[in-house]
PDB file of C-alpha atoms and ligand atoms in Angstrom:
ATOM      1  CA  UNK A   1     109.830 -31.177   3.513  1.00 97.00           C
ATOM      2  CA  UNK A   2     112.976 -32.792   4.871  1.00 98.00           C
ATOM      3  CA  UNK A   3     114.623 -35.304   2.524  1.00 98.00           C
ATOM      4  CA  UNK A   4     116.984 -37.904   3.966  1.00 98.00           C
ATOM      5  CA  UNK A   5     118.930 -40.473   1.997  1.00 98.00           C
ATOM      6  CA  UNK A   6     120.861 -42.390   4.627  1.00 98.00           C
ATOM      7  CA  UNK A   7     119.787 -44.612   7.495  1.00 98.00           C
ATOM      8  CA  UNK A   8     121.884 -42.489   9.893  1.00 98.00           C
ATOM      9  CA  UNK A   9     120.122 -39.237   8.974  1.00 98.00           C
ATOM     10  CA  UNK A  10     116.721 -40.954   8.985  1.00 98.00           C
ATOM     11  CA  UNK A  11     117.325 -42.279  12.510  1.00 98.00           C
ATOM     12  CA  UNK A  12     118.447 -38.826  13.614  1.00 98.00           C
ATOM     13  CA  UNK A  13     115.257 -37.190  12.344  1.00 98.00           C
ATOM     14  CA  UNK A  14     113.017 -39.943  13.701  1.00 97.00           C
ATOM     15  CA  UNK A  15     114.641 -39.506  17.132  1.00 97.00           C
ATOM     16  CA  UNK A  16     113.865 -35.776  16.985  1.00 96.00           C
ATOM     17  CA  UNK A  17     110.211 -36.392  16.152  1.00 96.00           C
ATOM     18  CA  UNK A  18     110.043 -38.944  18.969  1.00 95.00           C
ATOM     19  CA  UNK A  19     111.715 -36.595  21.479  1.00 95.00           C
ATOM     20  CA  UNK A  20     108.922 -34.143  20.786  1.00 92.00           C
ATOM     21  CA  UNK A  21     106.435 -36.945  21.499  1.00 93.00           C
ATOM     22  CA  UNK A  22     105.066 -36.926  17.972  1.00 94.00           C
ATOM     23  CA  UNK A  23     103.317 -39.908  16.388  1.00 97.00           C
ATOM     24  CA  UNK A  24     104.581 -40.927  12.968  1.00 98.00           C
ATOM     25  CA  UNK A  25     102.468 -42.148  10.052  1.00 98.00           C
ATOM     26  CA  UNK A  26     104.347 -43.836   7.226  1.00 99.00           C
ATOM     27  CA  UNK A  27     103.576 -44.341   3.533  1.00 99.00           C
ATOM     28  CA  UNK A  28     106.069 -46.600   1.735  1.00 99.00           C
ATOM     29  CA  UNK A  29     106.106 -46.191  -2.060  1.00 98.00           C
ATOM     30  CA  UNK A  30     108.159 -46.969  -5.133  1.00 98.00           C
ATOM     31  CA  UNK A  31     107.675 -43.424  -6.481  1.00 98.00           C
ATOM     32  CA  UNK A  32     106.011 -42.354  -9.723  1.00 97.00           C
ATOM     33  CA  UNK A  33     103.382 -40.945  -7.426  1.00 98.00           C
ATOM     34  CA  UNK A  34      99.794 -40.523  -8.565  1.00 97.00           C
ATOM     35  CA  UNK A  35      96.510 -39.478  -6.956  1.00 97.00           C
ATOM     36  CA  UNK A  36      96.251 -42.897  -5.283  1.00 98.00           C
ATOM     37  CA  UNK A  37      99.497 -42.256  -3.384  1.00 98.00           C
ATOM     38  CA  UNK A  38      98.399 -38.720  -2.490  1.00 98.00           C
ATOM     39  CA  UNK A  39      95.240 -40.227  -1.019  1.00 98.00           C
ATOM     40  CA  UNK A  40      97.401 -42.536   1.156  1.00 98.00           C
ATOM     41  CA  UNK A  41      99.366 -39.512   2.376  1.00 98.00           C
ATOM     42  CA  UNK A  42      96.184 -37.610   3.171  1.00 97.00           C
ATOM     43  CA  UNK A  43      94.962 -40.586   5.160  1.00 98.00           C
ATOM     44  CA  UNK A  44      98.331 -40.712   6.949  1.00 98.00           C
ATOM     45  CA  UNK A  45      97.878 -37.072   7.975  1.00 97.00           C
ATOM     46  CA  UNK A  46      94.572 -37.969   9.685  1.00 98.00           C
ATOM     47  CA  UNK A  47      96.410 -40.376  11.963  1.00 98.00           C
ATOM     48  CA  UNK A  48      99.571 -38.551  12.996  1.00 98.00           C
ATOM     49  CA  UNK A  49     101.120 -35.060  13.065  1.00 97.00           C
ATOM     50  CA  UNK A  50     104.238 -36.344  11.278  1.00 98.00           C
ATOM     51  CA  UNK A  51     103.935 -38.003   7.864  1.00 98.00           C
ATOM     52  CA  UNK A  52     106.957 -39.841   6.496  1.00 98.00           C
ATOM     53  CA  UNK A  53     106.999 -41.266   2.954  1.00 98.00           C
ATOM     54  CA  UNK A  54     109.654 -43.410   1.333  1.00 99.00           C
ATOM     55  CA  UNK A  55     110.542 -43.840  -2.310  1.00 98.00           C
ATOM     56  CA  UNK A  56     112.513 -46.968  -3.064  1.00 98.00           C
ATOM     57  CA  UNK A  57     112.156 -49.210  -6.102  1.00 98.00           C
ATOM     58  CA  UNK A  58     112.832 -52.489  -4.343  1.00 98.00           C
ATOM     59  CA  UNK A  59     114.762 -54.930  -6.565  1.00 98.00           C
ATOM     60  CA  UNK A  60     113.898 -57.872  -4.291  1.00 97.00           C
ATOM     61  CA  UNK A  61     110.229 -57.799  -5.268  1.00 98.00           C
ATOM     62  CA  UNK A  62     110.830 -57.951  -9.036  1.00 98.00           C
ATOM     63  CA  UNK A  63     111.300 -61.274 -10.828  1.00 96.00           C
ATOM     64  CA  UNK A  64     114.200 -61.760 -13.245  1.00 94.00           C
ATOM     65  CA  UNK A  65     112.138 -60.978 -16.315  1.00 92.00           C
ATOM     66  CA  UNK A  66     110.078 -58.218 -14.722  1.00 96.00           C
ATOM     67  CA  UNK A  67     110.210 -54.459 -15.133  1.00 95.00           C
ATOM     68  CA  UNK A  68     112.701 -53.418 -12.408  1.00 97.00           C
ATOM     69  CA  UNK A  69     114.907 -51.531 -14.895  1.00 96.00           C
ATOM     70  CA  UNK A  70     112.063 -49.882 -16.774  1.00 95.00           C
ATOM     71  CA  UNK A  71     109.921 -49.119 -13.694  1.00 96.00           C
ATOM     72  CA  UNK A  72     109.134 -45.364 -13.973  1.00 95.00           C
ATOM     73  CA  UNK A  73     111.434 -43.199 -11.848  1.00 97.00           C
ATOM     74  CA  UNK A  74     110.155 -39.625 -11.769  1.00 97.00           C
ATOM     75  CA  UNK A  75     111.876 -37.721  -8.920  1.00 97.00           C
ATOM     76  CA  UNK A  76     110.909 -34.130  -9.872  1.00 97.00           C
ATOM     77  CA  UNK A  77     107.276 -35.050 -10.438  1.00 97.00           C
ATOM     78  CA  UNK A  78     107.264 -36.996  -7.142  1.00 98.00           C
ATOM     79  CA  UNK A  79     108.611 -34.027  -5.208  1.00 97.00           C
ATOM     80  CA  UNK A  80     105.677 -31.885  -6.335  1.00 97.00           C
ATOM     81  CA  UNK A  81     103.203 -34.614  -5.299  1.00 97.00           C
ATOM     82  CA  UNK A  82     104.868 -35.038  -1.880  1.00 98.00           C
ATOM     83  CA  UNK A  83     104.823 -31.287  -1.246  1.00 97.00           C
ATOM     84  CA  UNK A  84     101.188 -31.010  -2.310  1.00 95.00           C
ATOM     85  CA  UNK A  85     100.304 -33.892   0.028  1.00 97.00           C
ATOM     86  CA  UNK A  86     102.037 -32.101   2.916  1.00 96.00           C
ATOM     87  CA  UNK A  87     104.553 -34.879   3.631  1.00 98.00           C
ATOM     88  CA  UNK A  88     106.999 -33.877   6.393  1.00 98.00           C
ATOM     89  CA  UNK A  89     109.877 -36.165   5.538  1.00 98.00           C
ATOM     90  CA  UNK A  90     110.915 -38.201   2.517  1.00 98.00           C
ATOM     91  CA  UNK A  91     113.263 -41.162   2.904  1.00 98.00           C
ATOM     92  CA  UNK A  92     114.910 -41.820  -0.455  1.00 98.00           C
ATOM     93  CA  UNK A  93     117.609 -44.419   0.142  1.00 98.00           C
ATOM     94  CA  UNK A  94     120.125 -45.947  -2.246  1.00 98.00           C
ATOM     95  CA  UNK A  95     120.249 -49.748  -2.429  1.00 97.00           C
ATOM     96  CA  UNK A  96     123.333 -49.855  -0.161  1.00 97.00           C
ATOM     97  CA  UNK A  97     121.285 -48.258   2.647  1.00 98.00           C
ATOM     98  CA  UNK A  98     118.491 -50.808   2.398  1.00 98.00           C
ATOM     99  CA  UNK A  99     120.573 -53.900   1.667  1.00 97.00           C
ATOM    100  CA  UNK A 100     124.059 -53.082   3.034  1.00 97.00           C
ATOM    101  CA  UNK A 101     125.227 -56.710   2.751  1.00 96.00           C
ATOM    102  CA  UNK A 102     123.818 -57.021  -0.770  1.00 95.00           C
ATOM    103  CA  UNK A 103     120.294 -57.911  -1.762  1.00 92.00           C
ATOM    104  CA  UNK A 104     120.949 -61.645  -2.077  1.00 91.00           C
ATOM    105  CA  UNK A 105     122.736 -61.908   1.287  1.00 89.00           C
ATOM    106  CA  UNK A 106     119.972 -59.990   3.051  1.00 90.00           C
ATOM    107  CA  UNK A 107     117.961 -61.673   5.838  1.00 96.00           C
ATOM    108  CA  UNK A 108     114.494 -62.054   4.395  1.00 96.00           C
ATOM    109  CA  UNK A 109     110.949 -62.301   5.689  1.00 97.00           C
ATOM    110  CA  UNK A 110     108.676 -65.025   4.410  1.00 97.00           C
ATOM    111  CA  UNK A 111     104.925 -65.306   4.888  1.00 97.00           C
ATOM    112  CA  UNK A 112     104.302 -68.893   3.779  1.00 96.00           C
ATOM    113  CA  UNK A 113     101.073 -69.983   2.121  1.00 95.00           C
ATOM    114  CA  UNK A 114      99.491 -66.704   1.181  1.00 96.00           C
ATOM    115  CA  UNK A 115     102.703 -65.547  -0.526  1.00 97.00           C
ATOM    116  CA  UNK A 116     102.457 -68.402  -3.035  1.00 98.00           C
ATOM    117  CA  UNK A 117      98.784 -67.906  -3.842  1.00 98.00           C
ATOM    118  CA  UNK A 118      97.057 -65.568  -6.362  1.00 98.00           C
ATOM    119  CA  UNK A 119      99.701 -63.011  -7.513  1.00 98.00           C
ATOM    120  CA  UNK A 120     102.367 -64.990  -5.643  1.00 98.00           C
ATOM    121  CA  UNK A 121     101.722 -68.041  -7.840  1.00 98.00           C
ATOM    122  CA  UNK A 122     102.610 -65.993 -10.919  1.00 98.00           C
ATOM    123  CA  UNK A 123     105.355 -63.862  -9.330  1.00 98.00           C
ATOM    124  CA  UNK A 124     107.510 -66.263  -7.279  1.00 97.00           C
ATOM    125  CA  UNK A 125     109.491 -64.406  -4.623  1.00 97.00           C
ATOM    126  CA  UNK A 126     107.522 -61.171  -5.062  1.00 98.00           C
ATOM    127  CA  UNK A 127     105.892 -61.136  -1.634  1.00 98.00           C
ATOM    128  CA  UNK A 128     109.084 -62.264   0.060  1.00 98.00           C
ATOM    129  CA  UNK A 129     110.678 -59.133  -1.431  1.00 98.00           C
ATOM    130  CA  UNK A 130     107.769 -56.963  -0.308  1.00 98.00           C
ATOM    131  CA  UNK A 131     107.704 -58.366   3.258  1.00 98.00           C
ATOM    132  CA  UNK A 132     111.486 -58.038   3.550  1.00 98.00           C
ATOM    133  CA  UNK A 133     111.646 -54.408   2.473  1.00 98.00           C
ATOM    134  CA  UNK A 134     108.542 -53.347   4.409  1.00 98.00           C
ATOM    135  CA  UNK A 135     109.902 -54.966   7.576  1.00 98.00           C
ATOM    136  CA  UNK A 136     113.237 -53.182   7.124  1.00 98.00           C
ATOM    137  CA  UNK A 137     111.525 -49.854   6.417  1.00 98.00           C
ATOM    138  CA  UNK A 138     109.343 -50.282   9.523  1.00 98.00           C
ATOM    139  CA  UNK A 139     112.440 -50.957  11.648  1.00 98.00           C
ATOM    140  CA  UNK A 140     114.124 -47.827  10.300  1.00 98.00           C
ATOM    141  CA  UNK A 141     111.195 -45.397  10.307  1.00 98.00           C
ATOM    142  CA  UNK A 142     109.578 -46.861  13.458  1.00 98.00           C
ATOM    143  CA  UNK A 143     106.117 -45.569  12.536  1.00 98.00           C
ATOM    144  CA  UNK A 144     103.052 -45.832  14.772  1.00 98.00           C
ATOM    145  CA  UNK A 145     100.836 -46.380  11.766  1.00 98.00           C
ATOM    146  CA  UNK A 146     101.472 -47.301   8.126  1.00 99.00           C
ATOM    147  CA  UNK A 147      99.116 -46.823   5.208  1.00 98.00           C
ATOM    148  CA  UNK A 148      98.726 -49.151   2.211  1.00 98.00           C
ATOM    149  CA  UNK A 149      96.463 -49.096  -0.840  1.00 98.00           C
ATOM    150  CA  UNK A 150      93.854 -51.827  -1.091  1.00 98.00           C
ATOM    151  CA  UNK A 151      94.446 -52.069  -4.839  1.00 98.00           C
ATOM    152  CA  UNK A 152      97.273 -54.367  -3.777  1.00 98.00           C
ATOM    153  CA  UNK A 153      94.880 -56.304  -1.554  1.00 98.00           C
ATOM    154  CA  UNK A 154      97.098 -59.359  -1.135  1.00 98.00           C
ATOM    155  CA  UNK A 155     100.095 -57.171  -0.280  1.00 98.00           C
ATOM    156  CA  UNK A 156      98.018 -55.321   2.325  1.00 98.00           C
ATOM    157  CA  UNK A 157      96.994 -58.603   3.957  1.00 98.00           C
ATOM    158  CA  UNK A 158     100.539 -60.016   3.859  1.00 98.00           C
ATOM    159  CA  UNK A 159     101.889 -56.850   5.517  1.00 98.00           C
ATOM    160  CA  UNK A 160      99.223 -57.140   8.221  1.00 98.00           C
ATOM    161  CA  UNK A 161     100.076 -60.818   8.847  1.00 97.00           C
ATOM    162  CA  UNK A 162     103.808 -60.137   8.880  1.00 98.00           C
ATOM    163  CA  UNK A 163     103.403 -57.222  11.297  1.00 98.00           C
ATOM    164  CA  UNK A 164     101.317 -59.356  13.651  1.00 98.00           C
ATOM    165  CA  UNK A 165     103.604 -62.417  13.375  1.00 98.00           C
ATOM    166  CA  UNK A 166     106.743 -60.381  14.105  1.00 98.00           C
ATOM    167  CA  UNK A 167     105.060 -58.377  16.867  1.00 98.00           C
ATOM    168  CA  UNK A 168     105.859 -55.045  15.241  1.00 98.00           C
ATOM    169  CA  UNK A 169     104.161 -52.153  17.053  1.00 98.00           C
ATOM    170  CA  UNK A 170     102.729 -50.675  13.853  1.00 98.00           C
ATOM    171  CA  UNK A 171      99.056 -50.299  13.025  1.00 98.00           C
ATOM    172  CA  UNK A 172      98.388 -51.180   9.369  1.00 98.00           C
ATOM    173  CA  UNK A 173      95.607 -49.309   7.603  1.00 98.00           C
ATOM    174  CA  UNK A 174      94.190 -49.904   4.132  1.00 98.00           C
ATOM    175  CA  UNK A 175      92.779 -47.234   1.838  1.00 98.00           C
ATOM    176  CA  UNK A 176      90.248 -47.838  -0.936  1.00 98.00           C
ATOM    177  CA  UNK A 177      91.486 -47.883  -4.522  1.00 98.00           C
ATOM    178  CA  UNK A 178      91.416 -44.564  -6.362  1.00 98.00           C
ATOM    179  CA  UNK A 179      90.046 -44.919  -9.892  1.00 98.00           C
ATOM    180  CA  UNK A 180      90.011 -42.979 -13.139  1.00 98.00           C
ATOM    181  CA  UNK A 181      86.510 -41.738 -14.089  1.00 98.00           C
ATOM    182  CA  UNK A 182      86.132 -44.811 -16.360  1.00 98.00           C
ATOM    183  CA  UNK A 183      86.898 -47.188 -13.470  1.00 98.00           C
ATOM    184  CA  UNK A 184      90.535 -48.069 -14.177  1.00 98.00           C
ATOM    185  CA  UNK A 185      92.434 -48.401 -10.901  1.00 98.00           C
ATOM    186  CA  UNK A 186      95.304 -45.895 -10.679  1.00 98.00           C
ATOM    187  CA  UNK A 187      98.675 -47.609 -11.003  1.00 98.00           C
ATOM    188  CA  UNK A 188     102.178 -46.561 -11.999  1.00 95.00           C
ATOM    189  CA  UNK A 189     102.095 -49.376 -14.567  1.00 95.00           C
ATOM    190  CA  UNK A 190      99.164 -47.734 -16.422  1.00 97.00           C
ATOM    191  CA  UNK A 191     101.837 -45.600 -18.152  1.00 94.00           C
ATOM    192  CA  UNK A 192     102.943 -48.696 -20.052  1.00 96.00           C
ATOM    193  CA  UNK A 193      99.566 -48.999 -21.835  1.00 98.00           C
ATOM    194  CA  UNK A 194      99.240 -47.943 -25.489  1.00 98.00           C
ATOM    195  CA  UNK A 195      96.222 -45.741 -26.214  1.00 98.00           C
ATOM    196  CA  UNK A 196      94.212 -48.727 -27.539  1.00 98.00           C
ATOM    197  CA  UNK A 197      95.114 -50.743 -24.438  1.00 98.00           C
ATOM    198  CA  UNK A 198      94.240 -47.795 -22.215  1.00 98.00           C
ATOM    199  CA  UNK A 199      90.756 -47.749 -23.765  1.00 98.00           C
ATOM    200  CA  UNK A 200      90.326 -51.461 -23.029  1.00 98.00           C
ATOM    201  CA  UNK A 201      91.870 -51.430 -19.551  1.00 98.00           C
ATOM    202  CA  UNK A 202      88.689 -50.396 -17.611  1.00 98.00           C
ATOM    203  CA  UNK A 203      87.147 -53.721 -18.685  1.00 98.00           C
ATOM    204  CA  UNK A 204      89.110 -55.421 -15.921  1.00 98.00           C
ATOM    205  CA  UNK A 205      87.149 -53.513 -13.288  1.00 98.00           C
ATOM    206  CA  UNK A 206      83.892 -53.840 -15.287  1.00 98.00           C
ATOM    207  CA  UNK A 207      84.418 -57.613 -15.324  1.00 98.00           C
ATOM    208  CA  UNK A 208      84.753 -57.645 -11.533  1.00 98.00           C
ATOM    209  CA  UNK A 209      81.629 -55.504 -11.132  1.00 98.00           C
ATOM    210  CA  UNK A 210      79.700 -57.914 -13.382  1.00 98.00           C
ATOM    211  CA  UNK A 211      81.061 -60.880 -11.420  1.00 98.00           C
ATOM    212  CA  UNK A 212      79.930 -59.314  -8.138  1.00 98.00           C
ATOM    213  CA  UNK A 213      76.460 -58.604  -9.533  1.00 98.00           C
ATOM    214  CA  UNK A 214      76.135 -62.165 -10.833  1.00 98.00           C
ATOM    215  CA  UNK A 215      76.878 -63.452  -7.336  1.00 98.00           C
ATOM    216  CA  UNK A 216      74.840 -60.906  -5.360  1.00 97.00           C
ATOM    217  CA  UNK A 217      71.859 -60.391  -7.654  1.00 96.00           C
ATOM    218  CA  UNK A 218      71.670 -63.553  -9.744  1.00 96.00           C
ATOM    219  CA  UNK A 219      72.884 -65.955  -7.079  1.00 94.00           C
ATOM    220  CA  UNK A 220      75.367 -67.574  -9.461  1.00 96.00           C
ATOM    221  CA  UNK A 221      78.083 -69.900  -8.117  1.00 96.00           C
ATOM    222  CA  UNK A 222      81.665 -68.734  -7.608  1.00 98.00           C
ATOM    223  CA  UNK A 223      83.215 -71.256 -10.031  1.00 98.00           C
ATOM    224  CA  UNK A 224      80.818 -70.282 -12.815  1.00 98.00           C
ATOM    225  CA  UNK A 225      81.319 -66.524 -12.432  1.00 98.00           C
ATOM    226  CA  UNK A 226      85.097 -66.931 -12.257  1.00 98.00           C
ATOM    227  CA  UNK A 227      85.099 -69.004 -15.463  1.00 98.00           C
ATOM    228  CA  UNK A 228      82.787 -66.506 -17.201  1.00 98.00           C
ATOM    229  CA  UNK A 229      85.044 -63.643 -16.184  1.00 98.00           C
ATOM    230  CA  UNK A 230      88.148 -65.391 -17.563  1.00 98.00           C
ATOM    231  CA  UNK A 231      86.401 -66.019 -20.912  1.00 98.00           C
ATOM    232  CA  UNK A 232      85.098 -62.447 -21.096  1.00 98.00           C
ATOM    233  CA  UNK A 233      88.540 -61.003 -20.364  1.00 98.00           C
ATOM    234  CA  UNK A 234      90.090 -63.221 -23.047  1.00 98.00           C
ATOM    235  CA  UNK A 235      87.434 -62.132 -25.535  1.00 98.00           C
ATOM    236  CA  UNK A 236      88.259 -58.489 -24.756  1.00 97.00           C
ATOM    237  CA  UNK A 237      91.956 -59.060 -25.542  1.00 98.00           C
ATOM    238  CA  UNK A 238      93.390 -59.656 -22.046  1.00 98.00           C
ATOM    239  CA  UNK A 239      95.531 -62.603 -21.014  1.00 98.00           C
ATOM    240  CA  UNK A 240      94.102 -63.307 -17.568  1.00 98.00           C
ATOM    241  CA  UNK A 241      96.241 -64.973 -14.902  1.00 98.00           C
ATOM    242  CA  UNK A 242      93.451 -65.480 -12.395  1.00 98.00           C
ATOM    243  CA  UNK A 243      90.018 -64.303 -11.324  1.00 99.00           C
ATOM    244  CA  UNK A 244      89.154 -65.556  -7.867  1.00 98.00           C
ATOM    245  CA  UNK A 245      86.522 -64.987  -5.193  1.00 98.00           C
ATOM    246  CA  UNK A 246      87.995 -65.135  -1.694  1.00 98.00           C
ATOM    247  CA  UNK A 247      87.049 -64.141   1.798  1.00 98.00           C
ATOM    248  CA  UNK A 248      88.324 -60.749   2.890  1.00 98.00           C
ATOM    249  CA  UNK A 249      89.845 -61.763   6.220  1.00 97.00           C
ATOM    250  CA  UNK A 250      92.528 -64.166   4.978  1.00 97.00           C
ATOM    251  CA  UNK A 251      92.046 -64.559   1.209  1.00 98.00           C
ATOM    252  CA  UNK A 252      91.133 -68.233   1.618  1.00 98.00           C
ATOM    253  CA  UNK A 253      88.396 -69.764  -0.541  1.00 97.00           C
ATOM    254  CA  UNK A 254      85.025 -68.907   1.006  1.00 97.00           C
ATOM    255  CA  UNK A 255      83.003 -71.449   2.958  1.00 95.00           C
ATOM    256  CA  UNK A 256      79.169 -71.207   2.867  1.00 90.00           C
ATOM    257  CA  UNK A 257      78.937 -68.996   5.985  1.00 92.00           C
ATOM    258  CA  UNK A 258      81.388 -66.377   4.715  1.00 96.00           C
ATOM    259  CA  UNK A 259      79.752 -63.061   3.899  1.00 97.00           C
ATOM    260  CA  UNK A 260      82.631 -60.587   3.507  1.00 98.00           C
ATOM    261  CA  UNK A 261      84.151 -61.413   0.145  1.00 98.00           C
ATOM    262  CA  UNK A 262      86.606 -59.948  -2.314  1.00 98.00           C
ATOM    263  CA  UNK A 263      86.998 -60.826  -5.985  1.00 98.00           C
ATOM    264  CA  UNK A 264      90.542 -60.408  -7.238  1.00 99.00           C
ATOM    265  CA  UNK A 265      91.943 -60.484 -10.756  1.00 99.00           C
ATOM    266  CA  UNK A 266      95.257 -60.180 -12.568  1.00 98.00           C
ATOM    267  CA  UNK A 267      95.492 -59.952 -16.344  1.00 98.00           C
ATOM    268  CA  UNK A 268      97.968 -58.878 -18.971  1.00 98.00           C
ATOM    269  CA  UNK A 269      97.097 -56.327 -21.604  1.00 98.00           C
ATOM    270  CA  UNK A 270      99.953 -56.408 -24.118  1.00 98.00           C
ATOM    271  CA  UNK A 271     103.085 -56.000 -22.020  1.00 96.00           C
ATOM    272  CA  UNK A 272     101.309 -54.566 -19.000  1.00 97.00           C
ATOM    273  CA  UNK A 273     100.192 -56.621 -16.026  1.00 98.00           C
ATOM    274  CA  UNK A 274      97.120 -55.133 -14.357  1.00 98.00           C
ATOM    275  CA  UNK A 275      95.558 -56.159 -11.049  1.00 98.00           C
ATOM    276  CA  UNK A 276      92.308 -55.106  -9.436  1.00 98.00           C
ATOM    277  CA  UNK A 277      89.776 -56.267  -6.872  1.00 99.00           C
ATOM    278  CA  UNK A 278      86.329 -55.506  -5.535  1.00 98.00           C
ATOM    279  CA  UNK A 279      85.070 -56.079  -1.988  1.00 98.00           C
ATOM    280  CA  UNK A 280      81.453 -57.015  -1.406  1.00 98.00           C
ATOM    281  CA  UNK A 281      79.117 -58.474   1.153  1.00 98.00           C
ATOM    282  CA  UNK A 282      76.703 -61.364   0.657  1.00 96.00           C
ATOM    283  CA  UNK A 283      73.275 -60.803   2.167  1.00 90.00           C
ATOM    284  CA  UNK A 284      72.243 -63.740   4.321  1.00 75.00           C
TER     285      UNK A 284
HETATM  286  O1  PAF B   1     103.148 -51.070  -3.080  1.00 96.59           O
HETATM  287  C1  PAF B   1     104.310 -50.687  -3.285  1.00 96.59           C
HETATM  288  O2  PAF B   1     104.555 -49.631  -3.882  1.00 96.59           O
HETATM  289  C2  PAF B   1     105.476 -51.566  -2.824  1.00 96.59           C
HETATM  290  O3  PAF B   1     105.186 -52.908  -2.947  1.00 96.59           O
HETATM  291  C3  PAF B   1     105.963 -51.216  -1.409  1.00 96.59           C
HETATM  292  C4  PAF B   1     104.880 -51.472  -0.378  1.00 96.59           C
HETATM  293  C5  PAF B   1     106.398 -49.766  -1.352  1.00 96.59           C
HETATM  294  C6  PAF B   1     107.163 -52.094  -1.042  1.00 96.59           C
HETATM  295  O4  PAF B   1     108.227 -51.897  -1.922  1.00 96.59           O
END
């Protein structure tokens, strides 16, 4: 695996891959890689002979009181995961390579509306930071295809909208969430959970499964199942931010004809913020 740390050496390597006519698949990450990331890299391999991954903990997507400083940075562990996933090149830039004029002076990318909804309502500026860094990474890596996890469903949709709006020639693919055997979605932030919290954490997914079944099998209304889910999460010891049923295509509130739905939730367990979602289809 080639590791590059500067934009100049990245561009050099990308040009070489391109000269040989090779397609590039790209997996952007913030490191602390787990089986969910490895799955993204395996999917990348199915779409291109060259797989490029990046590891960059992007300060622009963290709020002032969020976990930028404590976000797990595990370079030796990550290297093993990247090698096992067969990644061809790792881009591991310093902040000065990504934001050479400083992160506050940086030109940014905004996706209005959706960026302020759901997670965006509780994390102001988060999706602006995500869209800005992903756009810059796309311009540097120049991939043909980029792979994102659907655990971050809203992020996946925002990246797709941004890519279309800016006319970037990158195909955006989403990969299903990888879960622990008890249902907990894999996430780097799961490391923050105490052992008691870890035992409770799968209830977030269980709540979404119950919500889906109440809609699909018991025909219950969206407002009722969302309210029930909030109460049940609170009773289990979570501090829920939202539970919301949306349509898959644009994350707007469903209208009666919508069939392809996704229920999304964010909730705190102690000091850890967990998110999850479940896609489902309504039978007509
Ligand atoms: O999902 C992530 O790990 C990050 O938000 C991403 C896409 C790498 C941008 O920093």
